[in-house]
mmCIF file of C-alpha atoms in Angstrom:
data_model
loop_
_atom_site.group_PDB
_atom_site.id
_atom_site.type_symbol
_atom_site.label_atom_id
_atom_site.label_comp_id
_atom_site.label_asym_id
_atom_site.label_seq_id
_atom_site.Cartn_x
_atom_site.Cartn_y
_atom_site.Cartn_z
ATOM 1 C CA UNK A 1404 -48.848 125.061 -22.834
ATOM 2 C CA UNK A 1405 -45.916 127.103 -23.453
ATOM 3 C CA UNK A 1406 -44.311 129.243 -21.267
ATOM 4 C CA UNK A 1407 -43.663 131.530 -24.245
ATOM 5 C CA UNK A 1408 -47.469 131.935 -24.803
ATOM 6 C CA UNK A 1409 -47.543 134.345 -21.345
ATOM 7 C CA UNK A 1410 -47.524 137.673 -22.467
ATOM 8 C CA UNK A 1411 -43.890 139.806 -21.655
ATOM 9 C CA UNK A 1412 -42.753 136.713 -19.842
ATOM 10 C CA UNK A 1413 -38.990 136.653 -19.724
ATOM 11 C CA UNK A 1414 -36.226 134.176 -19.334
ATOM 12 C CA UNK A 1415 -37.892 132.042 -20.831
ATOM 13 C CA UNK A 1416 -34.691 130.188 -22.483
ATOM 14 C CA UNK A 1417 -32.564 129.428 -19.010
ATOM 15 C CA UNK A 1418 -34.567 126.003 -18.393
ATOM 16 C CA UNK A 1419 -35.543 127.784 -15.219
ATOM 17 C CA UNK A 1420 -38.451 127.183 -12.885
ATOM 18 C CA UNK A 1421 -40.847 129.919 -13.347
ATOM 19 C CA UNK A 1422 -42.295 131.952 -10.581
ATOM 20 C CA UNK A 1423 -45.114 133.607 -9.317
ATOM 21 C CA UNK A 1424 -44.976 135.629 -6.438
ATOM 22 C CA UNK A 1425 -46.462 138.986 -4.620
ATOM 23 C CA UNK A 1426 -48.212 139.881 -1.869
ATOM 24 C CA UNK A 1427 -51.574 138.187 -1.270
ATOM 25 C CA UNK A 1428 -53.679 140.768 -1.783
ATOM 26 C CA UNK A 1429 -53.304 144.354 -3.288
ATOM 27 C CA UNK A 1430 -53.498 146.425 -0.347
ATOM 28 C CA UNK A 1431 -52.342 149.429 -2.221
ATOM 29 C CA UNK A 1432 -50.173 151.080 -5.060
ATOM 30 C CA UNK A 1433 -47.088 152.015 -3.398
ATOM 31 C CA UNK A 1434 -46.512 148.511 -1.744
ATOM 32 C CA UNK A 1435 -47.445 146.764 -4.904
ATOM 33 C CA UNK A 1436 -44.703 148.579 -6.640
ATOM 34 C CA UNK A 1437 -42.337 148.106 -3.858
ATOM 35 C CA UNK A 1438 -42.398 144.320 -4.036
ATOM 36 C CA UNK A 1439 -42.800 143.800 -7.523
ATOM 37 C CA UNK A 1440 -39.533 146.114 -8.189
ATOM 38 C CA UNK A 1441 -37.822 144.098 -5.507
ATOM 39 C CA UNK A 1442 -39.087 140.951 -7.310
ATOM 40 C CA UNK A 1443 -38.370 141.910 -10.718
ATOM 41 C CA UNK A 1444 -34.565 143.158 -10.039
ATOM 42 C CA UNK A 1445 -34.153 139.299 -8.315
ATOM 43 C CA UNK A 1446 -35.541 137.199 -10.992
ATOM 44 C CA UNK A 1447 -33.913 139.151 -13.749
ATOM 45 C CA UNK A 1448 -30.645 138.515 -12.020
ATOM 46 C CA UNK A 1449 -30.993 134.799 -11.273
ATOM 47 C CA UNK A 1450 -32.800 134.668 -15.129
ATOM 48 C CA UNK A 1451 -35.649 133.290 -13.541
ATOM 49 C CA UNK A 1452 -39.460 133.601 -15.429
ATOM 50 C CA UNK A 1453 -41.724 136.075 -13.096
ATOM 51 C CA UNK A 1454 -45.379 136.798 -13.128
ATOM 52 C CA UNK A 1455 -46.551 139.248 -10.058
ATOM 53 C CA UNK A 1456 -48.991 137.904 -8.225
ATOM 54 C CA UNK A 1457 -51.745 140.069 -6.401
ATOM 55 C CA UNK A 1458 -54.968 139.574 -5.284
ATOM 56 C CA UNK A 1459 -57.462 142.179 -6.220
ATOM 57 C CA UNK A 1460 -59.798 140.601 -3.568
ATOM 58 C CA UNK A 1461 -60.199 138.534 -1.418
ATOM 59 C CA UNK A 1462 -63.707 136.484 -1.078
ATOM 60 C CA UNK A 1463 -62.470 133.582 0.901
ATOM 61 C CA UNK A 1464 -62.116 135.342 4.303
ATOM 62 C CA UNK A 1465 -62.828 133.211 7.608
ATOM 63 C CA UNK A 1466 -64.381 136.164 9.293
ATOM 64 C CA UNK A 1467 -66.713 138.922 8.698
ATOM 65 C CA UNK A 1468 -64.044 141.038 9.322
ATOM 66 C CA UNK A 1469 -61.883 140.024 7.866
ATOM 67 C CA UNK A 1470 -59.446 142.657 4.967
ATOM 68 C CA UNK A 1471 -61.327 141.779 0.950
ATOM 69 C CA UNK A 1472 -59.791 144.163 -0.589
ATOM 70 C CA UNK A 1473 -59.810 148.112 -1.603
ATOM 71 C CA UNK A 1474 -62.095 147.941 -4.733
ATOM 72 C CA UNK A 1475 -61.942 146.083 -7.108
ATOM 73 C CA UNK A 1476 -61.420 148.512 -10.529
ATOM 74 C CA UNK A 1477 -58.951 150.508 -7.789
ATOM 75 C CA UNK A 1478 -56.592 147.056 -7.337
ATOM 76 C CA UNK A 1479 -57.528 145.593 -11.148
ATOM 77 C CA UNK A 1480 -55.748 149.015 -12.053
ATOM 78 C CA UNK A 1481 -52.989 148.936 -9.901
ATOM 79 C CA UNK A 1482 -51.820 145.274 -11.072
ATOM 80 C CA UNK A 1483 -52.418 146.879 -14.644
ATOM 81 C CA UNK A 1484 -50.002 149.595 -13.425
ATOM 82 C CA UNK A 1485 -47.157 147.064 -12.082
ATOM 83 C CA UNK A 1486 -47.250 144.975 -15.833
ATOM 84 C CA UNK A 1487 -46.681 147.895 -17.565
ATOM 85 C CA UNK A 1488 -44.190 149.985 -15.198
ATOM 86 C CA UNK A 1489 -41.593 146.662 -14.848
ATOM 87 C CA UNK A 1490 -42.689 144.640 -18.119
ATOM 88 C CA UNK A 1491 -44.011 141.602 -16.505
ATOM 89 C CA UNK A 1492 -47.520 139.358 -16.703
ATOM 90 C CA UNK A 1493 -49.335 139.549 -13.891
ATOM 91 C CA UNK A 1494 -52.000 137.055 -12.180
ATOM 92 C CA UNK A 1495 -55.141 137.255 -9.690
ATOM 93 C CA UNK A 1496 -57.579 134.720 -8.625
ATOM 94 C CA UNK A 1497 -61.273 135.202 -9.379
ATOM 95 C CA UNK A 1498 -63.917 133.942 -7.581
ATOM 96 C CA UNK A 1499 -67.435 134.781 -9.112
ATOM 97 C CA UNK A 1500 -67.961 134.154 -13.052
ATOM 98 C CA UNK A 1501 -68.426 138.068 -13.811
ATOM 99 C CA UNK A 1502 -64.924 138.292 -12.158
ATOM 100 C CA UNK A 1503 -63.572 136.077 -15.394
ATOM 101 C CA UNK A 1504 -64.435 139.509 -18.202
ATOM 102 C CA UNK A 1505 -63.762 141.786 -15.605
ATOM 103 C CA UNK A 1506 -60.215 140.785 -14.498
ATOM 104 C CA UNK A 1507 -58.794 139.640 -17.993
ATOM 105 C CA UNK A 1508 -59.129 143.304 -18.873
ATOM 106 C CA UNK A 1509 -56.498 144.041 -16.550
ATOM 107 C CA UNK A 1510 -54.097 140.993 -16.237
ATOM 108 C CA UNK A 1511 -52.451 138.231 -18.247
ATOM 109 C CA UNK A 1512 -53.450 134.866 -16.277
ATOM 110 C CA UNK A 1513 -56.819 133.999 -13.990
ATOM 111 C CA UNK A 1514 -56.386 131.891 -11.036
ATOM 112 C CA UNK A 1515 -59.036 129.766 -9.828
ATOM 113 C CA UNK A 1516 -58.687 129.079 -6.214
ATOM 114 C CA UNK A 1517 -58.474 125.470 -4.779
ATOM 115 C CA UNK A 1518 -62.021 125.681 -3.045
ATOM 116 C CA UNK A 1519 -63.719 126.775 -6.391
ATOM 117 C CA UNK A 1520 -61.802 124.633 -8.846
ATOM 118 C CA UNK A 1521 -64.731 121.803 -9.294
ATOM 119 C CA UNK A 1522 -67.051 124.876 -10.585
ATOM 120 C CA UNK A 1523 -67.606 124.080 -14.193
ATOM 121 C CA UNK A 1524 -69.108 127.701 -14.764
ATOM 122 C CA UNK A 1525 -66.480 129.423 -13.340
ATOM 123 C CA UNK A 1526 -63.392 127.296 -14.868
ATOM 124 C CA UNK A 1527 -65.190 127.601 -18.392
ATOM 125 C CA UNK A 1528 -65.642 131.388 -17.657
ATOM 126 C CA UNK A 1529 -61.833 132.084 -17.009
ATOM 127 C CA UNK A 1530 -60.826 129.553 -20.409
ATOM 128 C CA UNK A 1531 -63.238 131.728 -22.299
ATOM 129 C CA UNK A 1532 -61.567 134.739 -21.963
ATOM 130 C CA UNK A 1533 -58.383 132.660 -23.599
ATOM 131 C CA UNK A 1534 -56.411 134.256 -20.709
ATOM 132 C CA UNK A 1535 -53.603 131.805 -19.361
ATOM 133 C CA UNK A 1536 -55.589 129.844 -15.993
ATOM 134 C CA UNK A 1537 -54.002 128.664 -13.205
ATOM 135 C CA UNK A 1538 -56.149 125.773 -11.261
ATOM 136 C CA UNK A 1539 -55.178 125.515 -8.022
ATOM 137 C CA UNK A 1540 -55.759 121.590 -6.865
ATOM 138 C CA UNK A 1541 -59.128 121.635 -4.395
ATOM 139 C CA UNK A 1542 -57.420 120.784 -0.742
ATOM 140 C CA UNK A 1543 -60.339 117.941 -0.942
ATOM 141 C CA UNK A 1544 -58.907 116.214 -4.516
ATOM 142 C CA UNK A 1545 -56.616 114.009 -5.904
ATOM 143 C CA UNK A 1546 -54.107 114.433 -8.123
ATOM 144 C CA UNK A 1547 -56.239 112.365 -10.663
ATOM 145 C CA UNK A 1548 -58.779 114.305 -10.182
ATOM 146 C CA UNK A 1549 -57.505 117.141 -11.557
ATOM 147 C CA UNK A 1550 -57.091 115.738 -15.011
ATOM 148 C CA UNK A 1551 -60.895 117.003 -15.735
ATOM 149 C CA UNK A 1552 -60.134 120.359 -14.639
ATOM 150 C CA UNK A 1553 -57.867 120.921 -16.725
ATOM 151 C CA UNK A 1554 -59.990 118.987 -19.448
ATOM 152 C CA UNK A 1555 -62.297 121.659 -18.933
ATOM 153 C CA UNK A 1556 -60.585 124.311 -19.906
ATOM 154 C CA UNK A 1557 -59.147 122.629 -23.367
ATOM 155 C CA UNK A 1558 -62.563 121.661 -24.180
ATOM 156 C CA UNK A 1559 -63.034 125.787 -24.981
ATOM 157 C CA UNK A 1560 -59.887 125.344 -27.418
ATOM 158 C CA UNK A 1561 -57.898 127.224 -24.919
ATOM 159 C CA UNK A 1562 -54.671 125.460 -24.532
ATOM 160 C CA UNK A 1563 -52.873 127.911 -22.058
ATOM 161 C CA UNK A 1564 -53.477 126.282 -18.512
ATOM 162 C CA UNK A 1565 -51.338 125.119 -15.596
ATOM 163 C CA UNK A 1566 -51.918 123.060 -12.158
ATOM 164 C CA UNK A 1567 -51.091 124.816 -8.680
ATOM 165 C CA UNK A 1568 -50.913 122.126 -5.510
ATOM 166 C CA UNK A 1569 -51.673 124.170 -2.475
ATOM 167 C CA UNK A 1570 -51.102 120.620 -0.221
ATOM 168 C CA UNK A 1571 -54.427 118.208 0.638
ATOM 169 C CA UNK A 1572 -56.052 118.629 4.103
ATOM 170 C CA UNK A 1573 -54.961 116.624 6.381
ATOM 171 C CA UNK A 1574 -57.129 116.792 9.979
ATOM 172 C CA UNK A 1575 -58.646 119.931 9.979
ATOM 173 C CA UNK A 1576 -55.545 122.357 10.649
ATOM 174 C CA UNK A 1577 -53.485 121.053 8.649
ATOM 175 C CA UNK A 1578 -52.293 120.897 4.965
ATOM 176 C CA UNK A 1579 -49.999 118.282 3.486
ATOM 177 C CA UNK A 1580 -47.966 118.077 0.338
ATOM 178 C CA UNK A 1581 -48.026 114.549 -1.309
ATOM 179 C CA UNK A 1582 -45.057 115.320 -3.567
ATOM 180 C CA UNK A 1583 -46.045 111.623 -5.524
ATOM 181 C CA UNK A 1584 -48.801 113.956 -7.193
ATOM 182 C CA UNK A 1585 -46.756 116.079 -8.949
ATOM 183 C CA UNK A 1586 -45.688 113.730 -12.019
ATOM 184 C CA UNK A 1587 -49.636 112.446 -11.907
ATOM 185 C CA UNK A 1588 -50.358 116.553 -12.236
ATOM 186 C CA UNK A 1589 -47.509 116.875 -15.071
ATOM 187 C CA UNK A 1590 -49.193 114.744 -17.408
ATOM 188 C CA UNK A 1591 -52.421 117.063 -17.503
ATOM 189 C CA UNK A 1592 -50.325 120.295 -17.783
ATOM 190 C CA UNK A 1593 -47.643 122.246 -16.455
ATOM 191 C CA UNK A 1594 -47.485 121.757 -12.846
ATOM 192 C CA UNK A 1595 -46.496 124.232 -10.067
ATOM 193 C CA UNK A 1596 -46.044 124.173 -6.244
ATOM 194 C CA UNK A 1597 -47.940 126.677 -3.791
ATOM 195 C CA UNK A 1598 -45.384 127.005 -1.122
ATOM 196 C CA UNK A 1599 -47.007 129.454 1.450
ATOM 197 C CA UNK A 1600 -50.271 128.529 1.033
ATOM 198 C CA UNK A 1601 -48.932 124.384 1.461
ATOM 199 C CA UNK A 1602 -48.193 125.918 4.722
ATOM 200 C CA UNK A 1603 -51.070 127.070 6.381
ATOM 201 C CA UNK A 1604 -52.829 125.858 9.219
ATOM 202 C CA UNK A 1605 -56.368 126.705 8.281
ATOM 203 C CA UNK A 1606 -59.478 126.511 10.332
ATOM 204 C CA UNK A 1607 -57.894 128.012 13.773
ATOM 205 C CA UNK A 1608 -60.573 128.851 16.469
ATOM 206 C CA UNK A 1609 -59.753 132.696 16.256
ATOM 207 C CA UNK A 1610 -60.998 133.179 12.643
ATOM 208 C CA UNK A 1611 -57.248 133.855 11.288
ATOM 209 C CA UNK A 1612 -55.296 131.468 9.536
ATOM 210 C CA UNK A 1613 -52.153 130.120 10.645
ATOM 211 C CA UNK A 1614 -49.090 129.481 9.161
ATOM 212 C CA UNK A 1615 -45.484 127.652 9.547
ATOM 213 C CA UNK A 1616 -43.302 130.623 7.222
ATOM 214 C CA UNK A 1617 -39.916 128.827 8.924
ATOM 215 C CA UNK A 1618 -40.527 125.831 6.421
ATOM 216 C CA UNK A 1619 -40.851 127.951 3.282
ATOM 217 C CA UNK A 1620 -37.396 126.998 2.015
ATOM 218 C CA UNK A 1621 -37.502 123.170 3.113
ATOM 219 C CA UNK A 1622 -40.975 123.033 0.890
ATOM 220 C CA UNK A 1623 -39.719 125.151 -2.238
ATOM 221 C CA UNK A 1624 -36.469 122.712 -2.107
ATOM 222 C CA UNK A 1625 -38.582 119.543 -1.918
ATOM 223 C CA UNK A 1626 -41.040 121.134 -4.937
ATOM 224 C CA UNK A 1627 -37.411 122.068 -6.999
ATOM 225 C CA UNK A 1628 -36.489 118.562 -6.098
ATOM 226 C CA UNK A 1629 -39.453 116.696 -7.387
ATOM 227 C CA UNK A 1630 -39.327 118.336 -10.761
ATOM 228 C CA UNK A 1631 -42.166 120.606 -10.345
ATOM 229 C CA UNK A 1632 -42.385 123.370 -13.597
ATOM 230 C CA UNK A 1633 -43.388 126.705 -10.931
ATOM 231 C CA UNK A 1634 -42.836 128.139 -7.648
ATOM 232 C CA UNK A 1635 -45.905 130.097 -6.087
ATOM 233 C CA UNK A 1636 -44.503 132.196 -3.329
ATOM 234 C CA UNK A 1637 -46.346 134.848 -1.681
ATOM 235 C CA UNK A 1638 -44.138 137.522 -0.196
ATOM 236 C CA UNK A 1639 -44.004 140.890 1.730
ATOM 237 C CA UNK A 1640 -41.822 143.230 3.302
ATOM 238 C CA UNK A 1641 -43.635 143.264 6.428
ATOM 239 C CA UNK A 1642 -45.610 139.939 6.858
ATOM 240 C CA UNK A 1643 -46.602 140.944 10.395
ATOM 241 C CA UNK A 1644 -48.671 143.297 9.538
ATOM 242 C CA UNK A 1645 -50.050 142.251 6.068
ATOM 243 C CA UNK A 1646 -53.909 142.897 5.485
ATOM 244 C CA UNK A 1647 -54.277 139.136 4.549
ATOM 245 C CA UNK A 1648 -52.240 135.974 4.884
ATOM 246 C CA UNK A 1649 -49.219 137.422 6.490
ATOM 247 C CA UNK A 1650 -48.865 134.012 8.825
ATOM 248 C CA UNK A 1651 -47.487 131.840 5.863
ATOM 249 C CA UNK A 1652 -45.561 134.866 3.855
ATOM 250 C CA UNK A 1653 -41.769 134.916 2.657
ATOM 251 C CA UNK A 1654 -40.198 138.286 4.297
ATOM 252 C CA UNK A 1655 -39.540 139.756 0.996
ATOM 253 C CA UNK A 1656 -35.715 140.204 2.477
ATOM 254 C CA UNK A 1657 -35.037 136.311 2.796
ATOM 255 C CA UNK A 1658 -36.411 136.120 -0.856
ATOM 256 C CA UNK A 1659 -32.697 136.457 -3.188
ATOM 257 C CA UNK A 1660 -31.298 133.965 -0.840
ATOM 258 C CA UNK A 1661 -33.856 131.693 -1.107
ATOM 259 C CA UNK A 1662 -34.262 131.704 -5.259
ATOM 260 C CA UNK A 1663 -30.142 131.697 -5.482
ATOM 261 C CA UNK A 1664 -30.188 127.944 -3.846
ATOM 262 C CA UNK A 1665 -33.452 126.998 -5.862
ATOM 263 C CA UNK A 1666 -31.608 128.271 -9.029
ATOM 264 C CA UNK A 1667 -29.061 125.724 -8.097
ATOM 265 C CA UNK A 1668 -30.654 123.216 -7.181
ATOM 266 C CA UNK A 1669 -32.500 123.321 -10.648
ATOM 267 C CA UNK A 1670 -29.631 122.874 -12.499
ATOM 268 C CA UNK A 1671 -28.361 119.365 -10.923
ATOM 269 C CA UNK A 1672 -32.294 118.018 -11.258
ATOM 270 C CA UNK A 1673 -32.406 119.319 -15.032
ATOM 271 C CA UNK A 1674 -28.989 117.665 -15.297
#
């Protein structure tokens, strides 16, 4: 697919890595706005491709518990609110097949998340809507593998799909990148690196997933350096205290610095 085929996506002519980042979920409006302005004001100045990222809930919670979300018209609405307030596509992961209609009402690509990707319904549901879908690669599958993901989606005629690695399991607290996947991935469709989630340690004994934040630059430099097409970065101003995820989040502060050395590091690997 084309980058260009993303509705309001900018920048699209600086042979730039594009990115998607946000919080990981929509916890409400005003901090939605707050990182997505912060977001949008970087990218534009490093002429970087952004599409906000937001979660309008979350189903894949360890514990009972655990934060989902604050309704799901209330969050669809509020990502509606940030694409037309700054100009930019947004994205959100879907995890039931009436999610698919639902959420492409509201936002410009579907995400289907790594644990769900080998559900033909729910892949076939999300091309259907001929939103843009981002298949994140199952922990459990191989590069290869992915191929007939993606194969799924085409087979609707919809063209407009990308690959997200999110790192392979390795033991059961731990994720790995195998950066020799990512020109297998290329040849199916764009291909883009999840750097937080890469990072987690999932599976902890507490019900609350762990994370190694420290190493978000030394993975997005690795991903830059193997020619990946995307950065997924999920970021907030006060990862502490996030409702979800806030172990393996970018403090939204470190954020310019980081993208500034990416930016650069593009250029010598595009040559």
């Amino acid at each position: 697919m084309k980058l260009s085929n993303i509705p309001q996506i900018k920048h699209t002519d600086t042979n730039n890595f594009f990115l998607l980042a946000g919080p990981c979920a929509i916890e409400g409006e005003e901090m939605a706005m707050r990182i997505a302005e912060k977001v949008v004001g970087i990218t534009d100045k490093l002429g970087i491709p952004y599409v906000f990222k937001g979660s309008f809930k979350k189903a894949n919670r360890s514990r009972f518990d655990s934060f989902t979300g604050i309704g799901d018209e209330k969050a669809l609405k509020i990502l509606r609110k940030v694409s037309e307030t700054f100009k930019v596509p947004t994205v959100t992961d879907i995890h039931v097949n009436e999610d698919a209609a639902m959420a492409a009402e509201y936002v410009d690509v579907l995400q289907i998340p790594a644990f769900l990707v080998r559900q033909t319904d729910l892949v076939v549901a999300a091309a259907e809507t001929s939103k843009v879908v981002n298949l994140k690669k199952g922990q459990f599958m191989s590069p290869e593998a992915m191929k007939h993901a993606v194969t799924k989606v085409t087979d609707t005629g919809n063209e407009n799909v990308w690959i997200t690695d999110r790192g392979t399991m390795f033991g059961y607290q731990d994720l790995i990148v195998d950066f020799r996947g990512i020109p297998t991935m290329k040849q199916y469709a764009p291909t883009v690196l999840d750097v937080t989630h890469s990072l987690q340690q999932p599976n902890q004994s507490s019900g609350v997933t762990g994370g190694r934040p420290e190493l978000i630059g030394t993975m997005a430099k690795a991903g830059i350096a193997a020619g990946v097409d995307g950065l997924f970065i999920e970021t907030h101003f006060d990862p502490a205290n996030a409702k979800s995820d806030g172990a393996n989040m970018l403090d939204l502060s470190l954020l310019e610095g980081l993208l500034t050395k990416l930016v650069a590091i593009r250029k010598v690997v595009a040559g």
